[in-house]
PDB file of C-alpha atoms in Angstrom:
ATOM      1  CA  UNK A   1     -65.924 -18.263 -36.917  1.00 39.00           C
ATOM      2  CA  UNK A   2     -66.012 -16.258 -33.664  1.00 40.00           C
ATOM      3  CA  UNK A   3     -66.808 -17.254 -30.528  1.00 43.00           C
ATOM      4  CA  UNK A   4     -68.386 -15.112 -28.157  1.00 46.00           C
ATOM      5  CA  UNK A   5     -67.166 -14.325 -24.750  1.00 49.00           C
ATOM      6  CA  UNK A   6     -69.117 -15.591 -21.746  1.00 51.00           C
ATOM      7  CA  UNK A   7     -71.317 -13.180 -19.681  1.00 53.00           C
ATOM      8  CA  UNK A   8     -71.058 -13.664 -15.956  1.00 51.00           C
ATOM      9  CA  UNK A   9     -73.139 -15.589 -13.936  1.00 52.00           C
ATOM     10  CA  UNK A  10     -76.327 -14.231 -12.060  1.00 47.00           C
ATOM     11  CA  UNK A  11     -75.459 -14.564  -8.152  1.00 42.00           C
ATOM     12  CA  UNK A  12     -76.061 -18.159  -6.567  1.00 40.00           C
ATOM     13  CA  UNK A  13     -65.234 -33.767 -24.014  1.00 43.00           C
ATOM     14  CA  UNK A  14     -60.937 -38.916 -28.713  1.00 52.00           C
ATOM     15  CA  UNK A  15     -60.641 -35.017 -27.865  1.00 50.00           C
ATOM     16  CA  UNK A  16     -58.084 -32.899 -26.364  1.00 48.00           C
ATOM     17  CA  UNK A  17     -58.194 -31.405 -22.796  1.00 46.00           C
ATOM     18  CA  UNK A  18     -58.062 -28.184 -22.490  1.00 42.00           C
ATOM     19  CA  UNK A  19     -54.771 -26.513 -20.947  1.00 36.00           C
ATOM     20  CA  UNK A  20     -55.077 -25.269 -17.484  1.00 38.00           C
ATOM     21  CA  UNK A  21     -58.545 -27.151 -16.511  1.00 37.00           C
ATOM     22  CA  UNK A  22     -56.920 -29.360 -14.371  1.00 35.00           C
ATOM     23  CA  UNK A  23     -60.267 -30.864 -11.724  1.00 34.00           C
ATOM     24  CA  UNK A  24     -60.631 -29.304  -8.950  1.00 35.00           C
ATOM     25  CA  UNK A  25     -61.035 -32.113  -5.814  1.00 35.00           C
ATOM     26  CA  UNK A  26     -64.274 -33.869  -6.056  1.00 36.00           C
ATOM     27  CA  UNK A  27     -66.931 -34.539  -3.757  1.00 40.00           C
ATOM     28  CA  UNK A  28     -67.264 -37.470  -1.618  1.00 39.00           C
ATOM     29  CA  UNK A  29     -70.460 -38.605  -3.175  1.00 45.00           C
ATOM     30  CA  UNK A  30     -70.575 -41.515  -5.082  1.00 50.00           C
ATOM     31  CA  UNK A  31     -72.572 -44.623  -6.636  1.00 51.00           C
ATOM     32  CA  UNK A  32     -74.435 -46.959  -4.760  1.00 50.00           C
ATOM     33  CA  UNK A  33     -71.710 -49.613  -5.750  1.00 51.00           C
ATOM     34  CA  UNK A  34     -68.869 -47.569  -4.057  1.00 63.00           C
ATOM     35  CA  UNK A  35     -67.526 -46.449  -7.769  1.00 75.00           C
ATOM     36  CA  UNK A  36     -67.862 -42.646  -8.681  1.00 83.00           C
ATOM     37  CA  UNK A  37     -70.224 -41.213  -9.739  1.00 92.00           C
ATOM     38  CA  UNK A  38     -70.543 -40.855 -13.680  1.00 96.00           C
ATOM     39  CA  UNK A  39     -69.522 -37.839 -15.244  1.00 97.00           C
ATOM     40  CA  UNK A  40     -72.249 -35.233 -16.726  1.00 98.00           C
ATOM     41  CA  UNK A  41     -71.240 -34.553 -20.648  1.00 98.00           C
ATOM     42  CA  UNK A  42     -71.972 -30.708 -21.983  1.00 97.00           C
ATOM     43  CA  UNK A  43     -72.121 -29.892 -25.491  1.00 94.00           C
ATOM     44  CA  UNK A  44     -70.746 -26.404 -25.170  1.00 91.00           C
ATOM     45  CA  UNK A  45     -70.624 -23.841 -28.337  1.00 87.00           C
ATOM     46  CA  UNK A  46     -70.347 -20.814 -27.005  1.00 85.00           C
ATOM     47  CA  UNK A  47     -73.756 -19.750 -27.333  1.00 86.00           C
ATOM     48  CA  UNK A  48     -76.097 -18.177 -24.359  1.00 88.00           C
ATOM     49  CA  UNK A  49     -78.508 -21.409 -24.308  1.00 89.00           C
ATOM     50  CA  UNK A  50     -75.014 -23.690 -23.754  1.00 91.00           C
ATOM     51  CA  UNK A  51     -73.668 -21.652 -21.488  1.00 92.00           C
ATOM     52  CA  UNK A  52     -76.720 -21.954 -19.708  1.00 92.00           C
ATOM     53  CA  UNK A  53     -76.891 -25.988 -19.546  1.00 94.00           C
ATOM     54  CA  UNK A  54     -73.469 -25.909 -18.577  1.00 95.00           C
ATOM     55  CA  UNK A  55     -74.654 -24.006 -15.527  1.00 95.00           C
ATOM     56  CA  UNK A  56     -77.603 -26.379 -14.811  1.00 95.00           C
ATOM     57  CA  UNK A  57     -75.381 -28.938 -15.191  1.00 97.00           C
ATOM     58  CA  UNK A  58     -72.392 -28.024 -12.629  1.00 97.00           C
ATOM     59  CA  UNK A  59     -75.230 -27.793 -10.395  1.00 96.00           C
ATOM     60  CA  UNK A  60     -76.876 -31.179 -11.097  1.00 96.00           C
ATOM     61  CA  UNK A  61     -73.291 -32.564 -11.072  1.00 97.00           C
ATOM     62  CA  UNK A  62     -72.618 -31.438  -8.031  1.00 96.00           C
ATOM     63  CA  UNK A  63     -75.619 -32.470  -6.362  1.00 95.00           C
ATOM     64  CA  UNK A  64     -75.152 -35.871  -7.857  1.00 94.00           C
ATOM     65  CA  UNK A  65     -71.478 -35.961  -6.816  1.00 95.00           C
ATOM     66  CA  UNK A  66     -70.394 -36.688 -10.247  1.00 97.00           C
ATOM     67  CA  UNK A  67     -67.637 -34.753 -12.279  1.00 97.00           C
ATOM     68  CA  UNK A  68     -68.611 -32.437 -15.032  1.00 98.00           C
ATOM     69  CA  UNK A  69     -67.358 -32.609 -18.485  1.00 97.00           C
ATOM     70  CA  UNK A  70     -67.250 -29.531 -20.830  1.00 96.00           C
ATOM     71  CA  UNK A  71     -67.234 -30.304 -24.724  1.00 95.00           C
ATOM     72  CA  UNK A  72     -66.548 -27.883 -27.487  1.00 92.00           C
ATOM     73  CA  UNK A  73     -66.548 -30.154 -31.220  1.00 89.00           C
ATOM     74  CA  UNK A  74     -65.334 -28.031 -34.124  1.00 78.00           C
ATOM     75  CA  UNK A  75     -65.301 -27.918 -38.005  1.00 62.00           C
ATOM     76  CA  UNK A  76     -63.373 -31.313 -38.988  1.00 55.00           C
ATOM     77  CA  UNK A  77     -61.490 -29.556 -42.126  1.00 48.00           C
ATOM     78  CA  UNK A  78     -60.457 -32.327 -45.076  1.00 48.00           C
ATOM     79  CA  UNK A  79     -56.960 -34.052 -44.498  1.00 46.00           C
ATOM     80  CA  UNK A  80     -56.416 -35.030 -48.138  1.00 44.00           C
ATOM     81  CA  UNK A  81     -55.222 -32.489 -49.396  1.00 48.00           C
ATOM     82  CA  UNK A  82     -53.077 -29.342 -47.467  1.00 51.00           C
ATOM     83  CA  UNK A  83     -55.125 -26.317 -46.181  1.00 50.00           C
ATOM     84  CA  UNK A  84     -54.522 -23.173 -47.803  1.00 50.00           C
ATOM     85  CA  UNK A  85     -51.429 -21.582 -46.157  1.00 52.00           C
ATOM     86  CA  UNK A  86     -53.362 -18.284 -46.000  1.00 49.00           C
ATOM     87  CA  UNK A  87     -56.273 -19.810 -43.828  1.00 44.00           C
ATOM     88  CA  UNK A  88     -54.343 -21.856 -41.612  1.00 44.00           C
ATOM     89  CA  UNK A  89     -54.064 -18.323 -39.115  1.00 47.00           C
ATOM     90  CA  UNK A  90     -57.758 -18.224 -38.949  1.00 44.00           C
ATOM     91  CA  UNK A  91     -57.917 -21.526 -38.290  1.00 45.00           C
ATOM     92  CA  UNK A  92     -55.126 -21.295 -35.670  1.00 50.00           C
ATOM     93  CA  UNK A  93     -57.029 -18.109 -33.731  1.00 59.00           C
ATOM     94  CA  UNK A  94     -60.527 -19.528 -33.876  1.00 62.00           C
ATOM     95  CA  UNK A  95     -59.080 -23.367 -31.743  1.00 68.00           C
ATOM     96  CA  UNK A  96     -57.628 -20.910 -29.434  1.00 75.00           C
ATOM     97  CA  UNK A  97     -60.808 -18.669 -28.919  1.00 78.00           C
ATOM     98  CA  UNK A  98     -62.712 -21.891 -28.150  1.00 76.00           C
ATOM     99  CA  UNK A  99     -60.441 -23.241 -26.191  1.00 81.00           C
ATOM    100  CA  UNK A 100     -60.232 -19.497 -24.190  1.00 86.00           C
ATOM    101  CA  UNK A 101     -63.844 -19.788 -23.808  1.00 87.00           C
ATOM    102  CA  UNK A 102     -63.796 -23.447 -22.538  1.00 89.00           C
ATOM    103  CA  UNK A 103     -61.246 -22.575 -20.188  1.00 90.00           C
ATOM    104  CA  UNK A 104     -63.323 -19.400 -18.989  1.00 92.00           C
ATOM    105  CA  UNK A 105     -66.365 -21.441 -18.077  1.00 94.00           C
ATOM    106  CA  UNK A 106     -64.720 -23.852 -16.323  1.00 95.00           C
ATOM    107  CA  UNK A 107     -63.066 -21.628 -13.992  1.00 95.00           C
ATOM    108  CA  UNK A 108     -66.095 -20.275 -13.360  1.00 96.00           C
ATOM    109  CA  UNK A 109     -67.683 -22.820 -12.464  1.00 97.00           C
ATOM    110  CA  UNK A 110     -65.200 -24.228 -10.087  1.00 96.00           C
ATOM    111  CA  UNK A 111     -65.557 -20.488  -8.591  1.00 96.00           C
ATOM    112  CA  UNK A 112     -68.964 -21.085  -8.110  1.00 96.00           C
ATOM    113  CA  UNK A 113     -69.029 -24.807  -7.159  1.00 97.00           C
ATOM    114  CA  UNK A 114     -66.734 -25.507  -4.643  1.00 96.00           C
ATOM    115  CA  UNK A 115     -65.232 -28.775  -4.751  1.00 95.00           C
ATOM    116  CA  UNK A 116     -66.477 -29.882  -8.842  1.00 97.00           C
ATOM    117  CA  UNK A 117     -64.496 -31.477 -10.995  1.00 97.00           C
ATOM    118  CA  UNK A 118     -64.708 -29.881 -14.187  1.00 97.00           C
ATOM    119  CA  UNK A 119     -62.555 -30.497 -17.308  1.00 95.00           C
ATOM    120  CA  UNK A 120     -62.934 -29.574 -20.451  1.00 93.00           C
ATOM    121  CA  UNK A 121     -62.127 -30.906 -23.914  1.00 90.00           C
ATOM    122  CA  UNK A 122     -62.375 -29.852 -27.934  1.00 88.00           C
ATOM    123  CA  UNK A 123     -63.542 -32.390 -30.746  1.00 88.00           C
ATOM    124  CA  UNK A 124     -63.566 -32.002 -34.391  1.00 85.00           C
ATOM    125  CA  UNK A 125     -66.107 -33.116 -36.622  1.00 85.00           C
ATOM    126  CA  UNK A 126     -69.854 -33.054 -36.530  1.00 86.00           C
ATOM    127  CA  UNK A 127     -71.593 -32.056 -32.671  1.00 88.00           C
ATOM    128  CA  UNK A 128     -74.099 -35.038 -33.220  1.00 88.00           C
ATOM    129  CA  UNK A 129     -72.405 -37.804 -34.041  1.00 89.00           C
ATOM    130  CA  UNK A 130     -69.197 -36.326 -31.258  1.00 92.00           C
ATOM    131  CA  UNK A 131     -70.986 -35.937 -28.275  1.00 94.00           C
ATOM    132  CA  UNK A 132     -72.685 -39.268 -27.934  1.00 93.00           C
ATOM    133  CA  UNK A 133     -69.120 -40.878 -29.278  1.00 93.00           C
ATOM    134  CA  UNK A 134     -67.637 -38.754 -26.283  1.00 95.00           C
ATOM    135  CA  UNK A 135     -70.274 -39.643 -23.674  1.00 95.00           C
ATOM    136  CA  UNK A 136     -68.883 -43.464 -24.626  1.00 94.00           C
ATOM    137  CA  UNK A 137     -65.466 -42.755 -24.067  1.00 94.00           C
ATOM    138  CA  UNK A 138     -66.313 -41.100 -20.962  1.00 94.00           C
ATOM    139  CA  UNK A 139     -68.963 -43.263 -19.656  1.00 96.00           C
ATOM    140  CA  UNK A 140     -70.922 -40.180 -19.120  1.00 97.00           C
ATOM    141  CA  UNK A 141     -74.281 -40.731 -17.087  1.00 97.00           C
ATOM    142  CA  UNK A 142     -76.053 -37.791 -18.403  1.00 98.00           C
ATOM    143  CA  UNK A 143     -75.698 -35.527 -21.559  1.00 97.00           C
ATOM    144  CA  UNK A 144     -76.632 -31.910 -21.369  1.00 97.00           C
ATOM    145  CA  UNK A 145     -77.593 -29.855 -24.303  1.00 95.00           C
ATOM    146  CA  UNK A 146     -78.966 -26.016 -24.154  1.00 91.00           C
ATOM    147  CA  UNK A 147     -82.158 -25.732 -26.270  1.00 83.00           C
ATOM    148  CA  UNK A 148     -83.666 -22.378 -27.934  1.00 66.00           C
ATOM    149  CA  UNK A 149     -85.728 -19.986 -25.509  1.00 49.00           C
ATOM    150  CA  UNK A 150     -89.194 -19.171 -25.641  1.00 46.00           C
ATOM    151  CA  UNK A 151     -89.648 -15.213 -26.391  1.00 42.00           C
ATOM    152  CA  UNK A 152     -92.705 -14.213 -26.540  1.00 36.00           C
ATOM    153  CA  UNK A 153     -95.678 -16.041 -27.908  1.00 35.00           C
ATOM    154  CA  UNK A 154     -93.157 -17.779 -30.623  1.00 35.00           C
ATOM    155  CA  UNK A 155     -92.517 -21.349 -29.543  1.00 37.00           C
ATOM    156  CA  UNK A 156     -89.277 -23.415 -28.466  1.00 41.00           C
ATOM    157  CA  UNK A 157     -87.441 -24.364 -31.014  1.00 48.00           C
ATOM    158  CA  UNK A 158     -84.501 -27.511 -30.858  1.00 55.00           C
ATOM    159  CA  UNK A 159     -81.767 -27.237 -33.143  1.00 66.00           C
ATOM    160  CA  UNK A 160     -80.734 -29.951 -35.360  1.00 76.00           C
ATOM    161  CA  UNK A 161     -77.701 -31.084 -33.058  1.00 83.00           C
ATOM    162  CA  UNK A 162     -80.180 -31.618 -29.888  1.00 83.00           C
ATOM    163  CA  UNK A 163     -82.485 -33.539 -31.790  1.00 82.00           C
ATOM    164  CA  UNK A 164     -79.799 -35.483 -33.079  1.00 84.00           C
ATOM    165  CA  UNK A 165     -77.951 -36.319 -30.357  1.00 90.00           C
ATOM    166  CA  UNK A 166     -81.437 -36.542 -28.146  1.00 85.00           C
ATOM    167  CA  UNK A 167     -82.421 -39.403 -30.082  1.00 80.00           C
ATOM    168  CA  UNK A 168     -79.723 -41.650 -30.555  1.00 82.00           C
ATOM    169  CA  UNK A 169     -77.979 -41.026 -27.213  1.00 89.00           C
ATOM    170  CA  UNK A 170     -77.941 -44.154 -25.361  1.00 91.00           C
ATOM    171  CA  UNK A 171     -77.930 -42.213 -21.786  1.00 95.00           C
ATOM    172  CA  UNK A 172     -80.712 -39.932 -20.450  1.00 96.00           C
ATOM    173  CA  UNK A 173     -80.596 -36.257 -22.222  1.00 96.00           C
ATOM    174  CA  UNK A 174     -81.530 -33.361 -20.761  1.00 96.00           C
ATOM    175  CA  UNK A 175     -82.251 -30.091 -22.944  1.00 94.00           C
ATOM    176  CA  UNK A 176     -82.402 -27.377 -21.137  1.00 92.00           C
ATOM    177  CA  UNK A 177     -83.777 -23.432 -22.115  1.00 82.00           C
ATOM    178  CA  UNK A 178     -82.127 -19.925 -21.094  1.00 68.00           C
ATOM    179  CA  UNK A 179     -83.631 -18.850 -18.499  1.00 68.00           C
ATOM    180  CA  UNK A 180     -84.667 -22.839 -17.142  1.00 64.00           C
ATOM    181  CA  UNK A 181     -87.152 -22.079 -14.793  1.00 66.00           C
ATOM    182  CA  UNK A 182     -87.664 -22.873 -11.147  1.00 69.00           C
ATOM    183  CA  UNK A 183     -91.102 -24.555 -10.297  1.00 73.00           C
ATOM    184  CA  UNK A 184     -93.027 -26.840  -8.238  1.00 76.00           C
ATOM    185  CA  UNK A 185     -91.450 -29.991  -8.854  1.00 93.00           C
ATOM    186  CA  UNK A 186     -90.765 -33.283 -10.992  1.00 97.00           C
ATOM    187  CA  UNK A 187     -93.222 -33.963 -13.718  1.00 96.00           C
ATOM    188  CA  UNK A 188     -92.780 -37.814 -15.678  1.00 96.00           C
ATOM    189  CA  UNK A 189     -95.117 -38.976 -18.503  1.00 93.00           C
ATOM    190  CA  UNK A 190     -95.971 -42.489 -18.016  1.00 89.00           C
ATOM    191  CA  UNK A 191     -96.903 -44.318 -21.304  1.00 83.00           C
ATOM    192  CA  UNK A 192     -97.967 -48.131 -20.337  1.00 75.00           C
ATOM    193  CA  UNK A 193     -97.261 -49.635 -24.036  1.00 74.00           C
ATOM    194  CA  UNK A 194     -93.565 -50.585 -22.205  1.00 72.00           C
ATOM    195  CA  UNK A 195     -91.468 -50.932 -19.737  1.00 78.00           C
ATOM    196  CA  UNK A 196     -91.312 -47.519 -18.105  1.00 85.00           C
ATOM    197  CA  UNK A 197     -88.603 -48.691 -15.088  1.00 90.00           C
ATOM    198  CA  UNK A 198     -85.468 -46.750 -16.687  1.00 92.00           C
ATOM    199  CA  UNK A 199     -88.196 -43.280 -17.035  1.00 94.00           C
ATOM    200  CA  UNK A 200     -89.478 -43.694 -13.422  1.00 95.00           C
ATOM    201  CA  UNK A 201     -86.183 -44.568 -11.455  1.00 95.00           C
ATOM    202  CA  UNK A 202     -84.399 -41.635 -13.429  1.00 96.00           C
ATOM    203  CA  UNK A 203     -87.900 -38.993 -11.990  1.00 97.00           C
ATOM    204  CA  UNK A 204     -87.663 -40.306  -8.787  1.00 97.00           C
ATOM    205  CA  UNK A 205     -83.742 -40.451  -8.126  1.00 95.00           C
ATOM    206  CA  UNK A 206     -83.805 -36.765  -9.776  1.00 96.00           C
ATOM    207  CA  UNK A 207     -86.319 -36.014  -7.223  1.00 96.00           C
ATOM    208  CA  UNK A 208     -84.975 -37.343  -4.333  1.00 95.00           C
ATOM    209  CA  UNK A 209     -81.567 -35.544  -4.898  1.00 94.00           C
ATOM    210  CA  UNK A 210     -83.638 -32.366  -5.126  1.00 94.00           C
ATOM    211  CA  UNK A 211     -85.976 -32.902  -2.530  1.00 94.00           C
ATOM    212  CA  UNK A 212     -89.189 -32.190  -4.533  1.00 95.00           C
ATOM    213  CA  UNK A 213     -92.573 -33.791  -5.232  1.00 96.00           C
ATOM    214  CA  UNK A 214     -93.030 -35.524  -8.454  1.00 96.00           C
ATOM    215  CA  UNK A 215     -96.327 -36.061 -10.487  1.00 95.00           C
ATOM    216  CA  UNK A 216     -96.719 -39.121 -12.793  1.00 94.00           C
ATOM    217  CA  UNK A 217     -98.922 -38.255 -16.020  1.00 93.00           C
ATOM    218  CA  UNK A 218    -100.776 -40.714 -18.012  1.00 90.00           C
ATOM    219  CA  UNK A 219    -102.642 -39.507 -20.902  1.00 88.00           C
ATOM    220  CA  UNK A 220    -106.218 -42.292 -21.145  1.00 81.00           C
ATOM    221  CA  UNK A 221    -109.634 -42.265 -23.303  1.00 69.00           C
ATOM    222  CA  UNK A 222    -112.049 -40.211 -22.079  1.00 63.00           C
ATOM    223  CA  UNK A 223    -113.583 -41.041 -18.931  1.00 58.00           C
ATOM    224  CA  UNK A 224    -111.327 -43.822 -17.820  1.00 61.00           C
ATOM    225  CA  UNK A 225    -110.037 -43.762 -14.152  1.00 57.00           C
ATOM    226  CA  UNK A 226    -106.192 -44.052 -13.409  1.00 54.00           C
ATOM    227  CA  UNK A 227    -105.525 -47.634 -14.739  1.00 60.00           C
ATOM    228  CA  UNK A 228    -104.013 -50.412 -12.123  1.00 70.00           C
ATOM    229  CA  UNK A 229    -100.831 -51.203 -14.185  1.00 75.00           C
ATOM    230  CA  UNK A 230    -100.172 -46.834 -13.375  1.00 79.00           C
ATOM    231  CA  UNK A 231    -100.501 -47.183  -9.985  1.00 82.00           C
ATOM    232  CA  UNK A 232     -98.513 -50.492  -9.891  1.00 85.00           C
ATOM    233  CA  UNK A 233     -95.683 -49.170 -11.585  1.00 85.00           C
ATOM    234  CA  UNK A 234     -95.471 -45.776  -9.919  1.00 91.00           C
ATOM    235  CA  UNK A 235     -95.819 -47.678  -6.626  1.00 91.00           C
ATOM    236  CA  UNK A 236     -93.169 -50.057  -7.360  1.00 90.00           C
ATOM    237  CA  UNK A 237     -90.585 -47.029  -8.356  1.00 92.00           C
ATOM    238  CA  UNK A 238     -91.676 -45.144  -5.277  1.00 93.00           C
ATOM    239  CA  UNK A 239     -90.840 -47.565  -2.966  1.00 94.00           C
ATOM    240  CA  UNK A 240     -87.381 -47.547  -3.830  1.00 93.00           C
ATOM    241  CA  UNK A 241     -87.710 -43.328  -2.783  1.00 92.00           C
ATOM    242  CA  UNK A 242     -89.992 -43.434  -0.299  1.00 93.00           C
ATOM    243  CA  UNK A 243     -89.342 -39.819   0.473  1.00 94.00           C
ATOM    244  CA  UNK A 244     -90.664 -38.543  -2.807  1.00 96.00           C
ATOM    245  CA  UNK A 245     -94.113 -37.125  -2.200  1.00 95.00           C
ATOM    246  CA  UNK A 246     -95.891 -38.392  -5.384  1.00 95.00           C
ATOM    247  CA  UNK A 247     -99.360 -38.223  -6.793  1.00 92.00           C
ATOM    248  CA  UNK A 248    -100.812 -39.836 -10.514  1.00 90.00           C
ATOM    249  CA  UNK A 249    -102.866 -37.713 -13.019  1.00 89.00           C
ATOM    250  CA  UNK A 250    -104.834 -39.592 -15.328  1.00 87.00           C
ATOM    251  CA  UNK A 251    -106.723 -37.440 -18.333  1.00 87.00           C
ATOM    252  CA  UNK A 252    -108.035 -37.802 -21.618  1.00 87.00           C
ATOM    253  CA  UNK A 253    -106.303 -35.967 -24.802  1.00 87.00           C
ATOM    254  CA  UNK A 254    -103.287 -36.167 -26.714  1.00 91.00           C
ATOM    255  CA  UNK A 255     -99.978 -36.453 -24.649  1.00 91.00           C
ATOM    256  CA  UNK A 256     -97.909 -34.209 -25.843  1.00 92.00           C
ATOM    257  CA  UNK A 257    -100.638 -31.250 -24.937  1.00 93.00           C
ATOM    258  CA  UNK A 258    -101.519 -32.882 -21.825  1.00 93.00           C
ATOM    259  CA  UNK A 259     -97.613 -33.055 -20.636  1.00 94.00           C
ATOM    260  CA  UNK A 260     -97.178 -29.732 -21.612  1.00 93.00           C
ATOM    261  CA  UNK A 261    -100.223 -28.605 -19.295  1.00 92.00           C
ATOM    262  CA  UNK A 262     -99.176 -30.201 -16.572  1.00 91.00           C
ATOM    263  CA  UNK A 263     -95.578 -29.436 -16.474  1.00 89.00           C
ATOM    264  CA  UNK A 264     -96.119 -25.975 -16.801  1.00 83.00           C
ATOM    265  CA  UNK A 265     -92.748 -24.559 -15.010  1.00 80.00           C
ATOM    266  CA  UNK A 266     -91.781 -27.471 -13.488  1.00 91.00           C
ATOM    267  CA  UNK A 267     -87.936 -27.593 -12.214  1.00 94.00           C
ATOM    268  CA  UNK A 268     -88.023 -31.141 -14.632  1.00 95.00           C
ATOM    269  CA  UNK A 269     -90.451 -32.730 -17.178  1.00 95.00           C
ATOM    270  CA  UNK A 270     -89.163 -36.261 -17.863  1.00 96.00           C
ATOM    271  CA  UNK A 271     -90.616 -38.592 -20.777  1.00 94.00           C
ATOM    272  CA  UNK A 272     -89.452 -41.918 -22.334  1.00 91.00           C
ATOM    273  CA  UNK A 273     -87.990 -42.337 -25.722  1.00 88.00           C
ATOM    274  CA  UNK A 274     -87.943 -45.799 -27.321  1.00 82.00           C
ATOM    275  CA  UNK A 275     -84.555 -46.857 -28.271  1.00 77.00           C
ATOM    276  CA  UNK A 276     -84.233 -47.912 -32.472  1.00 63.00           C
ATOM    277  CA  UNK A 277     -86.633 -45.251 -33.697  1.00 57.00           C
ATOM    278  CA  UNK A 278     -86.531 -44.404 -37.098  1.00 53.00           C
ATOM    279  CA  UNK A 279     -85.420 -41.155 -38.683  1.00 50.00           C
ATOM    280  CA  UNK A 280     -84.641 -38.576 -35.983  1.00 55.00           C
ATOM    281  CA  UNK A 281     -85.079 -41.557 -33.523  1.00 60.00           C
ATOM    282  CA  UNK A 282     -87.767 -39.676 -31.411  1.00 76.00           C
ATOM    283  CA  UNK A 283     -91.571 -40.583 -31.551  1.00 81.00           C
ATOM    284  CA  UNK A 284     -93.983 -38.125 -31.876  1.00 85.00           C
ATOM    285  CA  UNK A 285     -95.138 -37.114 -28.061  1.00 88.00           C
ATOM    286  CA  UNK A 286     -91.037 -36.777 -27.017  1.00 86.00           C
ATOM    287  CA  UNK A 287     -90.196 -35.286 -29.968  1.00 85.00           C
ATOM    288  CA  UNK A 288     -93.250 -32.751 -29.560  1.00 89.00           C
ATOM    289  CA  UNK A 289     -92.653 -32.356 -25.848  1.00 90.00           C
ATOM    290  CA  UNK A 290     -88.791 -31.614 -26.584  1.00 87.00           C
ATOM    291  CA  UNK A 291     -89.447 -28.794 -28.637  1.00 86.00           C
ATOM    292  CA  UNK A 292     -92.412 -27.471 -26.928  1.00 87.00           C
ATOM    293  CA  UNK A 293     -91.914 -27.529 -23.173  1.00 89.00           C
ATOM    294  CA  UNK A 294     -90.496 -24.418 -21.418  1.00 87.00           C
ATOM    295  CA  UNK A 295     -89.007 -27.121 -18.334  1.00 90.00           C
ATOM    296  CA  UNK A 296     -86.052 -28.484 -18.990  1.00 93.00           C
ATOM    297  CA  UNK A 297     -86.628 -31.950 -20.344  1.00 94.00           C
ATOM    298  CA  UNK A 298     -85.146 -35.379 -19.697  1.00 96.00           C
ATOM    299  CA  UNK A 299     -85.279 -37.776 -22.447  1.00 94.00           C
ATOM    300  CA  UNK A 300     -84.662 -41.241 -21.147  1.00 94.00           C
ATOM    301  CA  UNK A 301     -84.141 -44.193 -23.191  1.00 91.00           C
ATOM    302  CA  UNK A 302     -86.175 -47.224 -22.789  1.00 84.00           C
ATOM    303  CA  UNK A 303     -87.278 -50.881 -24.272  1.00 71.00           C
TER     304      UNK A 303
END
């Protein structure tokens, strides 16, 4: 397996630690409780659409004071019995690209991000079921994951790792496309079958830190106003950011399409998945939205 090099970077993870990506010093920033803030988890393979949530990610990290965490999980090759003699050099060169690579990224990043902690670390076995072990361990806040771009008029597509690890993780995920785009503001789907605290306080504390407006979406029948129980929630989360300018859309149709339509470019589209789903473990308006949307998307667990 090769593993290519990275590009540079357009002007402004048990497993094993990487040698030479000692942190840098971190910001002063930390949790409301005094602790630090929690680390940000990156599934990193290499690829141009990783590469590119590992930038979005040193830059949420560092807005959110938090260190950043670079993972890289390989082929887990049987134990049982002794690996060919002849394939053991391949094997050898291939950890050492990776790690290479790992160790490439994270220096750029602290180049670029003055003051982040970034480390980075190798796994073996498969990328689904390792990063959300590793965001455990690490008592990561936040997993990153790069999806498939859009080119063209052929749509998004999320490979089989993000969904995986997008609907089991039990911390928000956010999947985000190469190039993310840079738009008006927060977007949040508001469905008002649950408990939609965890969705709201994650849109509004990502919009705060940001300093942008955020729009809560409810998708109704036809012809019904903005319910009470909206406002009422949206309220409640908005009072603990009273800074966020915020307004509620309320339309009729299906919400996937209606998300999608309103989020348009925005710098976030956030949307709740219920916890002990079935199958992939999404429903059908996240997993639609996740695959769809051309924002990167948070996926917050909930109920």
């Amino acid at each position: 397996m090769s593993v290519p090099s990275v590009p540079p970077a357009e002007p402004a993870p048990g497993p094993t630690v990487t040698p030479g990506s000692a942190p840098a010093p971190a910001p002063a920033s930390a949790t409301a409780a005094g602790r630090p803030a929690p680390p940000v988890l990156v599934g990193f393979d290499g690829s141009p659409r990783s590469l590119a949530a590992a930038r979005w990610a040193a830059r949420e990290a560092l807005t959110a004071g938090a260190p950043l965490r670079l993972l890289h999980v390989g082929q887990a090759w049987p134990t049982v019995q002794p690996i060919s003699p002849e394939f053991q050099p391949v094997l050898g060169a291939s950890e050492r690209a990776a790690r290479d690579v790992l160790s490439a990224i994270a220096e750029e990043l602290r180049a670029a991000h003055e003051g982040l902690t970034v480390e980075a670390a190798t796994a073996e076995g498969g990328p689904g079921n390792e990063i959300p072990r590793e965001a455990a361990r690490s008592h990561a806040g936040l997993i990153v994951l790069g999806a498939s771009g859009v080119e063209r008029h052929v749509v998004a597509r999320l490979g089989s790792t993000a969904l995986h690890v997008a609907g089991r993780a039990e911390v928000p995920v956010v999947l985000v496309r190469e190039p993310a785009p840079h738009g008006p503001g927060v977007v949040v789907g508001v469905d008002l079958a649950g408990d939609y605290t965890a969705v709201l306080d994650f849109a509004y504390a990502w919009a705060a830190r940001h300093g942008l407006a955020l729009r809560a979406v409810h998708a109704a029948p036809a012809g019904e106003a903005a319910p009470e129980p909206l406002e009422a929630a949206v309220a409640a989360a908005g009072a603990r950011h009273p800074r966020v300018a915020t307004t509620c859309v309320t339309r009729s149709g299906d919400p996937a399409k209606l998300l999608l339509e309103e989020a348009g470019g925005a710098d976030l589209l956030v949307v709740g998945r219920r916890r002990h789903r079935p199958l992939h473990g999404m429903g059908p308006t996240d997993h639609a939205v996740a695959h769809h949307a051309h924002s990167p998307v948070a996926l917050i667990p909930h109920g």
